[in-house]
Structures are given as structure tokens and as C-alpha cells.
PDB file of C-alpha atoms in Angstrom:
ATOM      1  CA  MET A   1    -118.380  44.028 -64.409  1.00 54.00           C
ATOM      2  CA  CYS A   2    -117.779  40.987 -62.183  1.00 68.00           C
ATOM      3  CA  SER A   3    -115.685  37.809 -63.814  1.00 84.00           C
ATOM      4  CA  LEU A   4    -118.965  35.767 -63.272  1.00 85.00           C
ATOM      5  CA  GLN A   5    -121.101  37.922 -65.753  1.00 88.00           C
ATOM      6  CA  ILE A   6    -117.956  38.119 -68.184  1.00 88.00           C
ATOM      7  CA  LEU A   7    -118.267  34.371 -68.179  1.00 88.00           C
ATOM      8  CA  ALA A   8    -121.786  34.347 -68.476  1.00 89.00           C
ATOM      9  CA  ASP A   9    -121.675  36.543 -71.391  1.00 90.00           C
ATOM     10  CA  ILE A  10    -118.866  34.647 -73.115  1.00 90.00           C
ATOM     11  CA  LEU A  11    -120.841  31.730 -73.062  1.00 88.00           C
ATOM     12  CA  LEU A  12    -123.973  33.246 -74.373  1.00 88.00           C
ATOM     13  CA  LYS A  13    -121.942  33.816 -77.421  1.00 90.00           C
ATOM     14  CA  LEU A  14    -120.970  29.727 -77.595  1.00 89.00           C
ATOM     15  CA  TRP A  15    -122.616  26.875 -79.478  1.00 87.00           C
ATOM     16  CA  SER A  16    -120.820  24.739 -76.854  1.00 86.00           C
ATOM     17  CA  PHE A  17    -118.590  24.384 -74.028  1.00 89.00           C
ATOM     18  CA  SER A  18    -117.409  21.698 -71.339  1.00 86.00           C
ATOM     19  CA  ILE A  19    -118.203  20.459 -67.882  1.00 86.00           C
ATOM     20  CA  ALA A  20    -115.658  18.922 -65.920  1.00 82.00           C
ATOM     21  CA  LEU A  21    -117.169  17.796 -62.615  1.00 80.00           C
ATOM     22  CA  ASP A  22    -115.932  15.998 -59.414  1.00 78.00           C
ATOM     23  CA  SER A  23    -116.978  15.216 -55.911  1.00 76.00           C
ATOM     24  CA  SER A  24    -115.109  14.383 -52.992  1.00 77.00           C
ATOM     25  CA  THR A  25    -115.409  14.247 -49.354  1.00 78.00           C
ATOM     26  CA  HIS A  26    -112.852  16.411 -47.244  1.00 76.00           C
ATOM     27  CA  GLN A  27    -113.067  16.258 -43.297  1.00 79.00           C
ATOM     28  CA  GLY A  28    -116.544  14.225 -43.376  1.00 79.00           C
ATOM     29  CA  MET A  29    -118.271  16.993 -45.985  1.00 80.00           C
ATOM     30  CA  SER A  30    -118.874  16.524 -49.200  1.00 83.00           C
ATOM     31  CA  TYR A  31    -118.602  19.160 -51.934  1.00 85.00           C
ATOM     32  CA  LEU A  32    -118.921  18.928 -55.827  1.00 84.00           C
ATOM     33  CA  ASP A  33    -116.105  20.734 -58.172  1.00 86.00           C
ATOM     34  CA  ILE A  34    -117.351  22.615 -60.931  1.00 88.00           C
ATOM     35  CA  ARG A  35    -114.976  23.736 -63.891  1.00 88.00           C
ATOM     36  CA  ILE A  36    -115.858  25.330 -67.508  1.00 90.00           C
ATOM     37  CA  GLN A  37    -113.716  25.007 -70.121  1.00 89.00           C
ATOM     38  CA  PHE A  38    -114.272  26.558 -74.049  1.00 90.00           C
ATOM     39  CA  HIS A  39    -112.494  27.766 -76.884  1.00 90.00           C
ATOM     40  CA  TRP A  40    -112.313  32.006 -76.929  1.00 90.00           C
ATOM     41  CA  LYS A  41    -110.253  33.980 -78.985  1.00 90.00           C
ATOM     42  CA  GLY A  42    -107.671  31.245 -80.562  1.00 88.00           C
ATOM     43  CA  SER A  43    -107.079  29.750 -76.780  1.00 89.00           C
ATOM     44  CA  ILE A  44    -108.629  27.563 -74.904  1.00 88.00           C
ATOM     45  CA  GLN A  45    -109.947  28.934 -71.573  1.00 90.00           C
ATOM     46  CA  ASN A  46    -110.135  27.043 -68.164  1.00 89.00           C
ATOM     47  CA  PHE A  47    -112.151  28.395 -65.176  1.00 88.00           C
ATOM     48  CA  HIS A  48    -112.781  27.095 -62.067  1.00 88.00           C
ATOM     49  CA  LEU A  49    -116.129  27.808 -61.371  1.00 87.00           C
ATOM     50  CA  ARG A  50    -117.285  26.727 -58.106  1.00 86.00           C
ATOM     51  CA  THR A  51    -116.542  24.132 -55.314  1.00 87.00           C
ATOM     52  CA  ILE A  52    -120.005  23.968 -53.666  1.00 87.00           C
ATOM     53  CA  PRO A  53    -120.519  22.027 -50.412  1.00 86.00           C
ATOM     54  CA  LEU A  54    -123.459  19.139 -50.442  1.00 84.00           C
ATOM     55  CA  PHE A  55    -125.313  19.298 -47.648  1.00 82.00           C
ATOM     56  CA  LYS A  56    -127.283  16.229 -48.471  1.00 76.00           C
ATOM     57  CA  ARG A  57    -126.436  12.786 -49.218  1.00 72.00           C
ATOM     58  CA  HIS A  58    -123.714  12.346 -52.078  1.00 70.00           C
ATOM     59  CA  THR A  59    -126.103  11.135 -54.798  1.00 75.00           C
ATOM     60  CA  GLY A  60    -126.510  12.153 -58.630  1.00 76.00           C
ATOM     61  CA  GLU A  61    -129.763  13.695 -57.998  1.00 81.00           C
ATOM     62  CA  ASN A  62    -128.628  15.874 -55.306  1.00 83.00           C
ATOM     63  CA  MET A  63    -125.513  16.790 -57.190  1.00 84.00           C
ATOM     64  CA  PHE A  64    -127.410  17.692 -60.492  1.00 84.00           C
ATOM     65  CA  SER A  65    -129.783  19.687 -58.377  1.00 86.00           C
ATOM     66  CA  VAL A  66    -126.838  21.737 -57.016  1.00 88.00           C
ATOM     67  CA  LEU A  67    -125.145  22.058 -60.098  1.00 88.00           C
ATOM     68  CA  GLN A  68    -128.439  23.316 -61.602  1.00 88.00           C
ATOM     69  CA  SER A  69    -129.051  25.670 -59.341  1.00 90.00           C
ATOM     70  CA  CYS A  70    -125.683  27.205 -59.962  1.00 89.00           C
ATOM     71  CA  MET A  71    -125.655  27.345 -63.548  1.00 88.00           C
ATOM     72  CA  ASP A  72    -129.240  28.391 -63.940  1.00 90.00           C
ATOM     73  CA  ALA A  73    -128.168  31.394 -61.210  1.00 88.00           C
ATOM     74  CA  ILE A  74    -124.696  32.291 -63.574  1.00 87.00           C
ATOM     75  CA  PHE A  75    -125.880  31.760 -66.579  1.00 86.00           C
ATOM     76  CA  MET A  76    -130.078  32.121 -66.534  1.00 84.00           C
ATOM     77  CA  ARG A  77    -130.698  28.955 -68.071  1.00 79.00           C
ATOM     78  CA  SER A  78    -129.004  29.761 -70.986  1.00 84.00           C
ATOM     79  CA  TRP A  79    -126.501  26.969 -70.539  1.00 88.00           C
ATOM     80  CA  THR A  80    -129.106  24.097 -71.047  1.00 86.00           C
ATOM     81  CA  LYS A  81    -129.698  25.282 -74.915  1.00 87.00           C
ATOM     82  CA  LYS A  82    -125.637  24.700 -75.490  1.00 86.00           C
ATOM     83  CA  CYS A  83    -124.195  21.522 -76.272  1.00 84.00           C
ATOM     84  CA  ILE A  84    -122.067  20.550 -73.555  1.00 84.00           C
ATOM     85  CA  PHE A  85    -119.198  18.148 -72.900  1.00 84.00           C
ATOM     86  CA  VAL A  86    -119.198  16.297 -69.645  1.00 81.00           C
ATOM     87  CA  LEU A  87    -116.105  15.382 -68.311  1.00 72.00           C
ATOM     88  CA  SER A  88    -116.387  13.059 -65.320  1.00 66.00           C
ATOM     89  CA  ASN A  89    -115.079   9.439 -64.141  1.00 59.00           C
ATOM     90  CA  LYS A  90    -117.303   6.500 -63.837  1.00 59.00           C
ATOM     91  CA  ALA A  91    -118.777   6.457 -60.278  1.00 59.00           C
ATOM     92  CA  ARG A  92    -122.292   5.426 -60.162  1.00 54.00           C
ATOM     93  CA  ASN A  93    -123.445   8.811 -58.991  1.00 50.00           C
ATOM     94  CA  MET A  94    -122.021  10.378 -61.822  1.00 56.00           C
ATOM     95  CA  THR A  95    -123.450   8.169 -64.590  1.00 51.00           C
ATOM     96  CA  GLY A  96    -126.219   6.386 -63.094  1.00 47.00           C
ATOM     97  CA  SER A  97    -128.660   5.509 -65.999  1.00 48.00           C
ATOM     98  CA  SER A  98    -131.437   7.029 -64.016  1.00 50.00           C
ATOM     99  CA  GLN A  99    -130.283   9.248 -61.053  1.00 61.00           C
ATOM    100  CA  GLY A 100    -126.571  10.079 -62.437  1.00 69.00           C
ATOM    101  CA  LEU A 101    -125.243  13.543 -62.444  1.00 76.00           C
ATOM    102  CA  VAL A 102    -124.780  13.070 -66.210  1.00 76.00           C
ATOM    103  CA  THR A 103    -127.958  11.742 -66.955  1.00 77.00           C
ATOM    104  CA  GLY A 104    -129.489  14.900 -65.082  1.00 80.00           C
ATOM    105  CA  ILE A 105    -127.368  17.312 -67.378  1.00 81.00           C
ATOM    106  CA  SER A 106    -128.597  15.226 -70.623  1.00 78.00           C
ATOM    107  CA  SER A 107    -132.297  15.829 -69.322  1.00 79.00           C
ATOM    108  CA  ALA A 108    -131.748  19.108 -69.049  1.00 81.00           C
ATOM    109  CA  CYS A 109    -129.820  19.924 -72.310  1.00 79.00           C
ATOM    110  CA  SER A 110    -131.942  20.203 -75.315  1.00 77.00           C
ATOM    111  CA  PRO A 111    -129.086  20.119 -78.257  1.00 66.00           C
ATOM    112  CA  GLY A 112    -127.084  17.509 -76.771  1.00 70.00           C
ATOM    113  CA  LEU A 113    -124.494  15.852 -74.327  1.00 70.00           C
ATOM    114  CA  ILE A 114    -121.110  14.203 -74.916  1.00 72.00           C
ATOM    115  CA  GLN A 115    -120.018  12.516 -72.093  1.00 68.00           C
ATOM    116  CA  ILE A 116    -116.129  12.098 -71.914  1.00 66.00           C
ATOM    117  CA  TRP A 117    -114.268  10.397 -69.244  1.00 63.00           C
ATOM    118  CA  TYR A 118    -111.341  11.587 -67.110  1.00 60.00           C
ATOM    119  CA  SER A 119    -108.090   9.901 -68.886  1.00 60.00           C
ATOM    120  CA  LEU A 120    -106.336  10.139 -65.427  1.00 57.00           C
ATOM    121  CA  HIS A 121    -109.185   8.926 -63.418  1.00 57.00           C
ATOM    122  CA  GLN A 122    -109.249   6.033 -65.918  1.00 61.00           C
ATOM    123  CA  LEU A 123    -105.268   5.662 -65.377  1.00 63.00           C
ATOM    124  CA  ASP A 124    -105.885   5.664 -61.370  1.00 61.00           C
ATOM    125  CA  LEU A 125    -108.088   3.081 -61.688  1.00 64.00           C
ATOM    126  CA  VAL A 126    -105.945   0.904 -63.480  1.00 67.00           C
ATOM    127  CA  MET A 127    -103.002   1.837 -61.572  1.00 65.00           C
ATOM    128  CA  GLN A 128    -105.345   0.475 -58.508  1.00 66.00           C
ATOM    129  CA  LYS A 129    -105.814  -2.546 -59.953  1.00 70.00           C
ATOM    130  CA  VAL A 130    -102.065  -3.344 -60.718  1.00 68.00           C
ATOM    131  CA  PHE A 131    -100.644  -2.147 -57.417  1.00 67.00           C
ATOM    132  CA  LYS A 132    -103.616  -3.262 -54.806  1.00 66.00           C
ATOM    133  CA  PRO A 133    -102.276  -6.994 -55.047  1.00 67.00           C
ATOM    134  CA  ALA A 134     -98.763  -5.816 -54.084  1.00 62.00           C
ATOM    135  CA  PHE A 135     -99.748  -3.806 -51.383  1.00 59.00           C
ATOM    136  CA  GLU A 136    -102.244  -6.389 -49.815  1.00 62.00           C
ATOM    137  CA  ASP A 137     -99.299  -9.042 -49.872  1.00 61.00           C
ATOM    138  CA  LYS A 138     -95.920  -9.254 -48.101  1.00 63.00           C
ATOM    139  CA  PHE A 139     -94.308  -6.657 -50.565  1.00 62.00           C
ATOM    140  CA  TYR A 140     -95.611  -3.570 -48.815  1.00 59.00           C
ATOM    141  CA  LEU A 141     -94.625  -5.134 -45.313  1.00 67.00           C
ATOM    142  CA  THR A 142     -91.025  -6.199 -46.679  1.00 68.00           C
ATOM    143  CA  LEU A 143     -90.657  -2.776 -48.381  1.00 62.00           C
ATOM    144  CA  THR A 144     -91.266  -1.029 -45.145  1.00 66.00           C
ATOM    145  CA  SER A 145     -89.770  -3.247 -42.898  1.00 70.00           C
ATOM    146  CA  LEU A 146     -86.474  -2.793 -45.353  1.00 68.00           C
ATOM    147  CA  LEU A 147     -87.107   1.186 -44.814  1.00 65.00           C
ATOM    148  CA  ASP A 148     -87.370   1.109 -40.918  1.00 65.00           C
ATOM    149  CA  THR A 149     -84.038  -1.179 -40.679  1.00 65.00           C
ATOM    150  CA  PHE A 150     -82.189   1.410 -42.972  1.00 55.00           C
ATOM    151  CA  THR A 151     -83.949   4.175 -41.066  1.00 54.00           C
ATOM    152  CA  ALA A 152     -82.712   3.226 -38.045  1.00 53.00           C
ATOM    153  CA  SER A 153     -78.959   1.984 -39.205  1.00 52.00           C
ATOM    154  CA  ARG A 154     -78.349   5.764 -40.095  1.00 49.00           C
ATOM    155  CA  ILE A 155     -76.542   7.960 -37.536  1.00 48.00           C
ATOM    156  CA  TRP A 156     -78.066  11.212 -37.650  1.00 44.00           C
TER     157      TRP A 156
END
């Protein structure tokens, strides 16, 4: 039996699971990354389901369409009858009130949806706010010039 079939069979038995979503662009190509997590036989299971190329625009509607097609194919639409926890970042294409990916999932799922923001993504946003002023000022230039000077003075 294929691993996707085993995963589908397990999810049929559960009342809830979580989907962790991330989208990115690598070398000019956009992707949607899908992970599934659930509790099974005393432990938390974490599966990388798929990374799917997005051939159209990187919008919430397009990402939801791709996600829905993938989930429907694997789980025969049964996924929409579960309580789903969605882990995502705060990007507009993920959480937009009318066209976001999470909004699409929420409207497709009958029992409900609970959205959780990635804590690491939130930490990354805070760190960007903290370090951005430092890197835009003379700090970064001074630091790199010191490193260049140190490297140049070393005899290898």
C-alpha cells in the first residue's frame, strides 16, 4: 500500500489534524509547501505531504485551488469534514479576508478551522524590525570594513 493511501486511511479515522502551509519563490518559480500533522497512537506525526509548483500568480485564491485539488485527490474530499488547524504566516495572500488561502480553507471546511501563526515566523518578523535599522545605518558598513581589514591583515 502506498504511503499516501496509508496517510489517507489514518486521517479518515481522525476528527482533526493540522496543515502547515508555506509559500515561497525559488529561482523565479513559486511553490506551495504542505505539511500534515496529527496525533496517532500516542505520538505526534508530521508528514511533508507535497511541495507543489504554482504556475499561476502567487495569490491566495490560486494557492487554495492548488491545495484543494491536492487534498481532494489524496483524501477524496473527506478532509473538509474535519476540524482543521492551519499554521501559516500573516502574509496577505495567506490570511486575506476575502481571497486568502486560509479564508478558502475556512469556507470549504464544515466543522471549522483554527488558525495558528508560526511562532518562528513571528520571531523572524520581530528580528527584522530590530536589525533592519542597524543594517541600513553605518553599523553594517563599519562591521564589514573591519572584517575586510582584519582579513587583509592576516597572513595565510
